[in-house]
Coordinates of C-alpha atoms in Angstrom, one line a residue:
M876 CA -8.9 15.1 30.6
T877 CA -6.2 17.9 30.4
T878 CA -3.7 18.9 33.0
S879 CA -0.3 20.4 33.3
M880 CA 2.7 18.4 34.5
S881 CA 5.4 19.8 36.7
S882 CA 6.7 16.7 38.4
R883 CA 7.2 13.0 38.0
T884 CA 4.5 12.4 40.6
E885 CA 1.9 14.4 38.8
T886 CA 2.8 12.7 35.5
M887 CA 2.4 9.2 37.0
S888 CA -0.9 10.2 38.7
L889 CA -2.2 11.5 35.4
L890 CA -1.2 8.4 33.5
C891 CA -2.7 6.1 36.0
F892 CA -5.9 7.9 35.5
V893 CA -5.5 7.4 31.7
V894 CA -5.1 3.7 32.2
L895 CA -8.3 3.6 34.2
S896 CA -10.2 5.6 31.6
L897 CA -9.0 3.3 28.9
S898 CA -10.4 0.3 30.8
F899 CA -14.0 1.6 30.7
G900 CA -16.5 1.8 27.8
L901 CA -14.7 -0.7 25.6
Q902 CA -17.0 -3.7 26.0
N903 CA -19.6 -2.3 23.6
L904 CA -17.2 -1.6 20.8
V905 CA -18.2 -3.7 17.8
I906 CA -16.5 -3.8 14.4
A907 CA -19.0 -3.9 11.6
Q908 CA -18.5 -3.9 7.9
N909 CA -20.9 -2.3 5.5
S910 CA -21.1 -4.9 2.8
D911 CA -23.3 -7.7 1.6
P912 CA -22.1 -11.3 2.2
T913 CA -19.2 -12.3 -0.1
F914 CA -20.2 -13.8 -3.4
P915 CA -19.6 -17.6 -2.9
L916 CA -17.4 -17.9 -6.0
D917 CA -15.2 -15.0 -4.9
K918 CA -14.6 -16.7 -1.5
E919 CA -13.7 -19.9 -3.2
V920 CA -11.0 -18.1 -5.3
L921 CA -9.6 -16.5 -2.1
Q922 CA -9.4 -19.8 -0.4
D923 CA -7.6 -21.3 -3.4
L924 CA -5.1 -18.3 -3.4
F925 CA -4.5 -19.0 0.3
K926 CA -3.9 -22.7 -0.4
K927 CA -1.6 -22.3 -3.4
A928 CA 0.5 -19.6 -1.8
N929 CA 1.2 -21.4 1.5
G930 CA -1.2 -19.3 3.5
R931 CA -0.6 -20.9 6.8
N932 CA 2.8 -19.3 6.9
W933 CA 1.7 -15.8 5.8
R934 CA 2.8 -12.9 8.0
N935 CA -0.8 -11.8 8.4
K936 CA -3.6 -14.2 7.7
T937 CA -6.4 -12.6 9.7
G938 CA -9.7 -14.1 8.5
W939 CA -8.0 -16.3 5.9
Y940 CA -7.3 -19.0 8.5
P941 CA -9.2 -21.0 9.4
G942 CA -11.3 -19.3 6.8
N943 CA -14.8 -20.0 8.2
G944 CA -15.9 -16.3 8.2
D945 CA -17.0 -14.0 5.4
P946 CA -14.1 -12.2 3.6
C947 CA -16.1 -9.0 3.0
K948 CA -18.2 -8.7 6.2
D949 CA -15.5 -10.0 8.5
G950 CA -12.6 -8.0 7.0
W951 CA -10.1 -10.6 5.8
F952 CA -6.7 -9.1 5.8
G953 CA -5.9 -7.3 2.5
V954 CA -9.3 -7.9 0.9
A955 CA -11.4 -4.9 -0.4
C956 CA -15.0 -5.5 -1.5
T957 CA -17.8 -3.6 -3.1
D958 CA -21.0 -3.0 -1.2
Q959 CA -22.5 -5.9 -3.1
G960 CA -20.0 -8.4 -1.6
R961 CA -17.7 -8.7 -4.7
V962 CA -14.0 -8.7 -4.2
S963 CA -12.5 -5.6 -5.8
G964 CA -9.0 -5.5 -4.4
I965 CA -6.4 -7.9 -2.9
H966 CA -3.4 -6.2 -1.2
L967 CA -1.0 -8.8 0.2
Q968 CA 2.3 -6.9 -0.3
S969 CA 5.2 -8.3 1.7
N970 CA 3.1 -11.0 3.4
H971 CA 5.3 -14.0 2.8
L972 CA 3.3 -15.6 0.0
V973 CA 5.3 -18.6 -1.2
G974 CA 4.2 -20.9 -4.1
K975 CA 2.2 -20.2 -7.2
L976 CA -0.5 -17.7 -8.1
T977 CA -3.8 -19.6 -8.6
P978 CA -5.2 -19.5 -12.1
R979 CA -8.6 -19.1 -10.5
I980 CA -7.6 -15.5 -9.8
G981 CA -9.2 -14.8 -13.2
E982 CA -12.6 -15.6 -11.9
L983 CA -12.7 -12.5 -9.7
E984 CA -14.6 -10.5 -12.3
F985 CA -14.9 -7.3 -10.2
L986 CA -11.2 -7.2 -9.2
Q987 CA -9.6 -3.8 -9.9
G988 CA -6.3 -4.0 -8.0
L989 CA -4.0 -7.0 -7.4
W990 CA -1.0 -6.1 -5.2
L991 CA 1.2 -9.2 -4.6
G992 CA 4.6 -7.5 -4.8
S993 CA 7.1 -6.8 -2.0
S994 CA 8.3 -3.6 -0.3
D995 CA 10.3 -5.5 2.4
V996 CA 12.6 -6.9 -0.3
S997 CA 15.3 -8.1 1.9
G998 CA 13.2 -9.2 4.9
V999 CA 11.6 -12.4 5.9
N1000 CA 8.2 -11.2 4.8
R1001 CA 9.0 -10.9 1.1
N1002 CA 6.7 -12.7 -1.3
Y1003 CA 8.1 -15.6 -3.3
L1004 CA 5.5 -16.5 -5.9
M1005 CA 7.1 -18.6 -8.7
G1006 CA 6.4 -20.2 -12.0
S1007 CA 4.7 -18.6 -15.0
I1008 CA 2.1 -15.8 -14.6
P1009 CA -1.3 -17.5 -15.2
P1010 CA -2.8 -16.3 -18.5
E1011 CA -6.1 -16.3 -16.7
V1012 CA -5.1 -13.0 -15.2
S1013 CA -6.2 -11.5 -18.6
L1014 CA -9.8 -12.4 -17.8
L1015 CA -9.9 -9.6 -15.2
Q1016 CA -11.6 -7.0 -17.4
R1017 CA -11.9 -4.4 -14.6
L1018 CA -8.2 -4.6 -13.5
T1019 CA -6.4 -1.3 -13.4
H1020 CA -3.4 -2.1 -11.2
L1021 CA -1.3 -5.2 -11.2
D1022 CA 1.8 -5.4 -9.0
L1023 CA 3.8 -8.7 -9.1
S1024 CA 7.2 -7.2 -8.3
Y1025 CA 10.0 -8.7 -6.2
N1026 CA 8.8 -12.3 -6.6
S1027 CA 10.3 -15.3 -8.5
F1028 CA 8.0 -15.4 -11.6
T1029 CA 9.6 -17.0 -14.7
G1030 CA 8.6 -17.3 -18.3
S1031 CA 7.3 -14.6 -20.6
I1032 CA 4.4 -12.1 -20.4
P1033 CA 1.3 -14.0 -21.4
A1034 CA 0.2 -13.0 -24.9
S1035 CA -3.3 -12.6 -23.6
F1036 CA -2.3 -9.6 -21.4
T1037 CA -3.1 -7.5 -24.5
N1038 CA -6.8 -8.1 -23.5
I1039 CA -6.5 -6.3 -20.1
T1040 CA -7.4 -3.0 -21.8
T1041 CA -8.3 -1.3 -18.5
L1042 CA -4.8 -1.7 -17.1
R1043 CA -3.1 1.6 -16.0
Y1044 CA -0.3 0.3 -13.8
L1045 CA 1.9 -2.8 -14.4
D1046 CA 4.9 -3.8 -12.2
L1047 CA 6.8 -6.9 -13.1
S1048 CA 10.1 -5.7 -11.9
H1049 CA 12.7 -7.9 -10.0
N1050 CA 11.5 -11.3 -11.2
R1051 CA 13.1 -13.9 -13.4
M1052 CA 11.0 -13.4 -16.5
T1053 CA 12.3 -13.9 -20.0
G1054 CA 11.4 -13.5 -23.7
E1055 CA 10.3 -10.7 -25.9
V1056 CA 7.4 -8.4 -25.0
G1057 CA 6.1 -8.5 -28.6
D1058 CA 2.4 -7.8 -28.9
S1059 CA 1.5 -8.9 -25.3
L1060 CA 1.0 -5.3 -24.3
S1061 CA -0.1 -3.9 -27.6
N1062 CA -3.7 -3.0 -26.7
L1063 CA -3.0 -1.4 -23.3
L1064 CA -4.0 2.1 -24.5
K1065 CA -4.6 3.3 -20.9
L1066 CA -1.3 2.1 -19.5
V1067 CA 0.5 4.9 -17.6
T1068 CA 3.2 3.1 -15.6
L1069 CA 5.2 0.1 -16.8
L1070 CA 8.0 -1.3 -14.6
M1071 CA 10.0 -4.2 -15.9
R1072 CA 13.3 -3.7 -14.1
D1073 CA 15.8 -6.5 -13.4
N1074 CA 14.5 -9.4 -15.5
K1075 CA 15.8 -11.1 -18.6
F1076 CA 13.4 -9.6 -21.2
R1077 CA 15.0 -9.2 -24.6
G1078 CA 14.2 -7.7 -28.1
S1079 CA 13.4 -4.2 -29.1
L1080 CA 11.4 -1.5 -27.3
N1081 CA 9.1 -1.0 -30.3
F1082 CA 6.2 -2.2 -28.2
T1083 CA 6.2 1.3 -26.6
S1084 CA 4.7 2.6 -29.8
T1085 CA 1.4 1.1 -28.9
L1086 CA 1.3 2.7 -25.4
P1087 CA 0.2 6.3 -26.1
E1088 CA -0.5 7.2 -22.4
L1089 CA 2.8 5.9 -21.0
R1090 CA 4.4 8.3 -18.6
K1091 CA 6.8 6.2 -16.5
L1092 CA 8.9 3.4 -18.0
D1093 CA 11.6 1.3 -16.3
V1094 CA 13.3 -1.3 -18.4
S1095 CA 16.6 -1.3 -16.6
Y1096 CA 18.8 -4.3 -16.3
N1097 CA 17.3 -6.5 -19.0
L1098 CA 18.6 -7.6 -22.4
F1099 CA 16.8 -5.2 -24.7
N1100 CA 18.5 -4.1 -27.8
G1101 CA 18.2 -1.5 -30.6
T1102 CA 18.0 2.2 -29.8
M1103 CA 16.0 4.4 -27.5
A1104 CA 15.4 7.0 -30.3
P1105 CA 11.9 5.8 -31.2
L1106 CA 10.8 6.4 -27.6
A1107 CA 10.8 10.2 -28.1
V1108 CA 8.0 9.7 -30.6
S1109 CA 6.3 6.6 -29.4
A1110 CA 5.9 7.7 -25.8
P1111 CA 5.5 11.5 -26.0
H1112 CA 4.1 11.7 -22.5
A1113 CA 6.9 9.9 -20.8
R1114 CA 8.4 11.9 -17.9
A1115 CA 10.5 9.3 -16.2
V1116 CA 12.5 6.8 -18.3
Y1117 CA 15.0 4.2 -16.8
A1118 CA 17.0 2.1 -19.3
E1119 CA 20.5 1.5 -17.8
G1120 CA 21.9 -2.0 -17.6
N1121 CA 20.9 -3.2 -21.1
P1122 CA 24.3 -3.9 -22.8
S1123 CA 23.0 -4.0 -26.4
L1124 CA 20.7 -1.0 -26.1
K1125 CA 22.0 2.2 -27.6
L1126 CA 21.0 5.4 -25.8
L1127 CA 20.9 8.4 -28.2
S1128 CA 21.6 11.4 -26.1
A1129 CA 19.7 13.7 -28.4
G1130 CA 16.5 11.9 -27.6
L1131 CA 17.2 11.4 -23.9
S1132 CA 19.0 14.4 -22.5
T1133 CA 16.0 16.3 -21.2
R1134 CA 14.1 13.2 -20.1
T1135 CA 17.1 11.9 -18.2
H1136 CA 17.3 15.1 -16.3
D1137 CA 13.6 14.9 -15.5
M1138 CA 14.0 11.3 -14.4
Q1139 CA 16.7 12.3 -11.9
A1140 CA 14.6 15.1 -10.5
L1141 CA 11.7 12.7 -9.9
A1142 CA 13.8 9.8 -8.5
T1143 CA 13.4 10.8 -4.9
L1144 CA 9.7 11.3 -5.3
S1145 CA 9.1 8.0 -7.0
Q1146 CA 9.1 6.0 -3.8
D1147 CA 6.5 8.5 -2.4
V1148 CA 4.4 8.0 -5.5
D1149 CA 4.5 4.3 -5.1
A1150 CA 3.5 4.5 -1.5
L1151 CA 0.6 6.8 -2.2
T1152 CA -0.6 4.6 -5.0
A1153 CA -0.5 1.6 -2.8
L1154 CA -2.6 3.5 -0.1
Y1155 CA -5.1 4.5 -2.7
H1156 CA -5.7 1.0 -3.9
S1157 CA -5.6 -0.8 -0.6
T1158 CA -8.3 1.5 0.8
S1159 CA -10.6 1.2 -2.3
G1160 CA -9.9 4.8 -3.5
S1161 CA -11.5 4.3 -6.9
L1162 CA -14.7 3.0 -5.3
Y1163 CA -15.3 4.8 -2.1
W1164 CA -13.1 7.9 -1.5
A1165 CA -15.2 11.1 -1.3
L1166 CA -12.4 13.3 -2.6
K1167 CA -9.6 12.0 -4.8
R1168 CA -8.4 14.8 -7.0
G1169 CA -5.2 13.6 -8.7
W1170 CA -5.2 10.2 -7.0
D1171 CA -7.3 8.7 -9.8
N1172 CA -4.9 10.0 -12.5
A1173 CA -2.3 7.3 -12.6
G1174 CA 1.1 8.7 -13.6
S1175 CA 0.5 12.2 -12.4
D1176 CA 2.8 13.8 -9.9
P1177 CA 1.3 14.2 -6.4
C1178 CA 3.2 17.4 -5.7
L1179 CA 3.1 19.1 -9.1
S1180 CA -0.6 18.0 -9.7
K1181 CA -1.5 18.8 -6.1
W1182 CA -3.2 15.6 -5.2
Y1183 CA -6.0 16.0 -2.6
G1184 CA -4.7 15.9 1.0
V1185 CA -1.0 15.8 0.0
T1186 CA 1.5 18.4 1.2
C1187 CA 5.0 18.4 -0.2
S1188 CA 8.3 20.0 0.6
D1189 CA 10.3 22.2 -1.7
T1190 CA 12.2 19.2 -2.9
N1191 CA 9.0 17.3 -3.8
R1192 CA 9.0 14.9 -0.9
V1193 CA 5.6 14.1 0.7
I1194 CA 5.6 15.6 4.2
G1195 CA 1.9 15.7 5.0
L1196 CA -1.1 13.5 4.3
S1197 CA -4.6 14.6 5.5
L1198 CA -7.4 12.3 4.4
S1199 CA -9.7 12.6 7.4
R1200 CA -13.4 11.7 6.8
N1201 CA -12.7 10.6 3.2
N1202 CA -14.2 7.1 3.4
L1203 CA -11.0 5.2 3.2
T1204 CA -12.1 1.5 3.3
G1205 CA -9.6 -1.3 3.7
F1206 CA -6.1 -1.7 5.0
L1207 CA -3.0 0.4 5.5
P1208 CA -0.3 -1.0 3.2
D1209 CA 3.3 -1.5 4.5
A1210 CA 4.4 0.7 1.6
I1211 CA 3.2 3.7 3.6
T1212 CA 6.5 3.4 5.5
Q1213 CA 8.3 4.5 2.3
L1214 CA 7.1 8.1 3.1
T1215 CA 10.2 8.7 5.0
A1216 CA 9.9 12.5 5.0
L1217 CA 6.4 12.4 6.4
V1218 CA 5.7 14.9 9.2
S1219 CA 2.0 14.7 9.6
L1220 CA -0.4 11.7 9.0
D1221 CA -4.1 12.2 9.5
L1222 CA -6.3 9.3 8.5
S1223 CA -9.0 9.8 11.2
E1224 CA -12.7 8.9 11.0
N1225 CA -12.5 6.5 8.0
R1226 CA -13.2 2.7 7.7
L1227 CA -9.7 1.3 8.0
R1228 CA -9.3 -2.2 9.2
G1229 CA -6.3 -4.4 10.2
G1230 CA -3.3 -3.0 12.1
L1231 CA -0.8 -0.2 11.7
P1232 CA 1.9 -1.3 9.2
S1233 CA 5.0 -2.9 10.6
G1234 CA 8.1 -0.7 10.5
M1235 CA 6.4 2.6 11.4
N1236 CA 9.5 3.5 13.4
V1237 CA 11.3 4.3 10.1
L1238 CA 9.1 7.5 10.0
T1239 CA 11.6 9.3 12.1
S1240 CA 10.3 12.8 11.1
L1241 CA 6.7 12.1 12.0
R1242 CA 5.3 14.6 14.5
R1243 CA 1.6 14.0 14.2
L1244 CA -0.2 10.6 13.9
D1245 CA -4.0 10.6 14.0
V1246 CA -6.0 7.4 13.2
R1247 CA -8.9 7.9 15.6
G1248 CA -12.3 6.6 14.7
N1249 CA -11.4 3.6 12.5
F1250 CA -11.6 -0.2 13.0
L1251 CA -7.9 -0.7 13.5
Q1252 CA -6.8 -3.5 15.7
G1253 CA -3.8 -5.4 17.0
S1254 CA -0.9 -4.1 19.1
L1255 CA 0.8 -0.8 18.9
A1256 CA 4.5 -0.8 18.2
L1257 CA 5.7 2.8 18.2
D1258 CA 9.3 2.4 19.4
G1259 CA 11.8 4.8 17.9
M1260 CA 9.3 7.5 16.8
D1261 CA 11.3 10.1 18.7
S1262 CA 9.9 13.2 16.9
L1263 CA 6.2 12.3 17.7
E1264 CA 4.4 15.3 19.3
H1265 CA 0.7 14.3 18.9
L1266 CA -0.8 10.8 19.0
D1267 CA -4.5 9.9 18.7
V1268 CA -5.5 6.3 18.2
S1269 CA -8.8 6.6 20.1
Y1270 CA -12.0 4.8 19.0
N1271 CA -10.4 1.8 17.5
A1272 CA -9.9 -1.8 18.7
F1273 CA -6.3 -1.9 19.5
T1274 CA -5.3 -4.6 22.0
G1275 CA -2.4 -5.7 24.1
T1276 CA -0.4 -3.6 26.6
L1277 CA 0.2 0.1 26.3
P1278 CA 3.3 0.8 24.2
A1279 CA 6.3 1.3 26.4
G1280 CA 8.3 2.6 23.5
L1281 CA 6.5 5.9 23.6
A1282 CA 8.9 6.9 26.4
S1283 CA 11.5 7.6 23.7
S1284 CA 9.2 10.3 22.2
K1285 CA 10.7 13.2 24.2
E1286 CA 8.6 15.8 22.3
L1287 CA 5.3 14.2 23.0
R1288 CA 2.6 16.8 23.9
S1289 CA -0.7 14.9 23.7
I1290 CA -1.9 11.3 23.7
D1291 CA -5.5 10.0 23.2
M1292 CA -5.7 6.2 23.4
S1293 CA -9.3 6.0 24.8
R1294 CA -12.0 3.6 23.6
N1295 CA -9.7 0.7 22.7
R1296 CA -9.0 -2.7 24.3
F1297 CA -5.7 -2.2 26.0
V1298 CA -4.9 -4.4 29.1
G1299 CA -2.2 -4.6 31.7
E1300 CA -0.4 -2.2 33.8
L1301 CA 1.0 1.2 33.0
P1302 CA 4.6 1.0 31.6
A1303 CA 7.1 2.3 34.1
S1304 CA 8.9 4.1 31.3
W1305 CA 5.9 6.4 30.8
G1306 CA 7.0 8.2 33.9
N1307 CA 9.6 9.8 31.7
L1308 CA 7.0 11.7 29.6
K1309 CA 7.5 14.9 31.6
V1310 CA 6.7 17.2 28.8
L1311 CA 3.2 15.7 28.2
G1312 CA 0.6 18.4 28.0
S1313 CA -2.6 16.3 27.7
A1314 CA -3.8 12.7 27.7
D1315 CA -6.9 10.7 27.6

């Protein structure tokens, strides 16, 4: 339905019709997952993870509690699976996990990505996993990405980590870990990104000589000693190196001047890289994406390497993301809200589950949001998105009342919210949407 609006009366009439149209045709909407039933052992491990990490108090525990359903077929929050029902990814970033990481995690033999870090580092949803990292993690022989950042882990890196030869991304930053790195990372020949910031690690950085593919290294605010000179030889591909805050570490300017400049140039982009990487793994990019040029090359630059679907500004900030019909399967991570320069986001016609990330209102530059044709659910909280011009959330399973906060979007031109499960009355504030050009 399309119409022009020249008065408040016409606007209200149109929007009343929109509400009526949203109320029809929703009863037959069924969310189905294309996967075999979950392998029984994998479900047992997930249940133990839930128990050990105080699952009943998680921010989002959809499916996990009471836990009677099937993780893969029923879409447990943060769980990605193969078509054969094996758990391939766990993304529970900033989900208020408190307790210990179960040693049984090592039994998930098809796990490729484990994301238990925190992006909401100062909020109530931050994760607080504590104790030593279970050495059983090293049994995950398909693991490529491990994020345990912003928790309260203690102890040293398990010596057995050297056996995770598939690992490309490791983030242990902002914990309470200690000890020397030694040989614990010596066989990680594919490691591209290593983040260890803000711990109590000590000893030399000689371990970098065994990491030939390393491109990003952050060892800031630890107790490392020696010099950074060997890094120029041992990590020849490194483009971003952070080493401040190590009192006994000598920085030789001859070996670092160029690299320090590069590091500063990439600093703004780094949060965008982290957000895109989180999206790739929480939506099973390595398994299912149809097109993934650049995304599968950990450590590359999304703007300089022209990742598929990514548009960048002149200052190397991600301003556009277009991944429509690309078979994204899984959940949208909270980290996507780190793309604070984003102007257009198109994730339509994929297989996304769960809800929109909390804190979407920080995307104050976003003009276009299109997530139509997915399996998204939950309520819509779009307050404060004042720059929004085009919104399409049709053909999902969103519930609750229509978002009154859209009234603050003075530039809104079109809305499509059809084929969902909204209830209730039309928000009175919608009468202020005088510039609306089309709605459904």
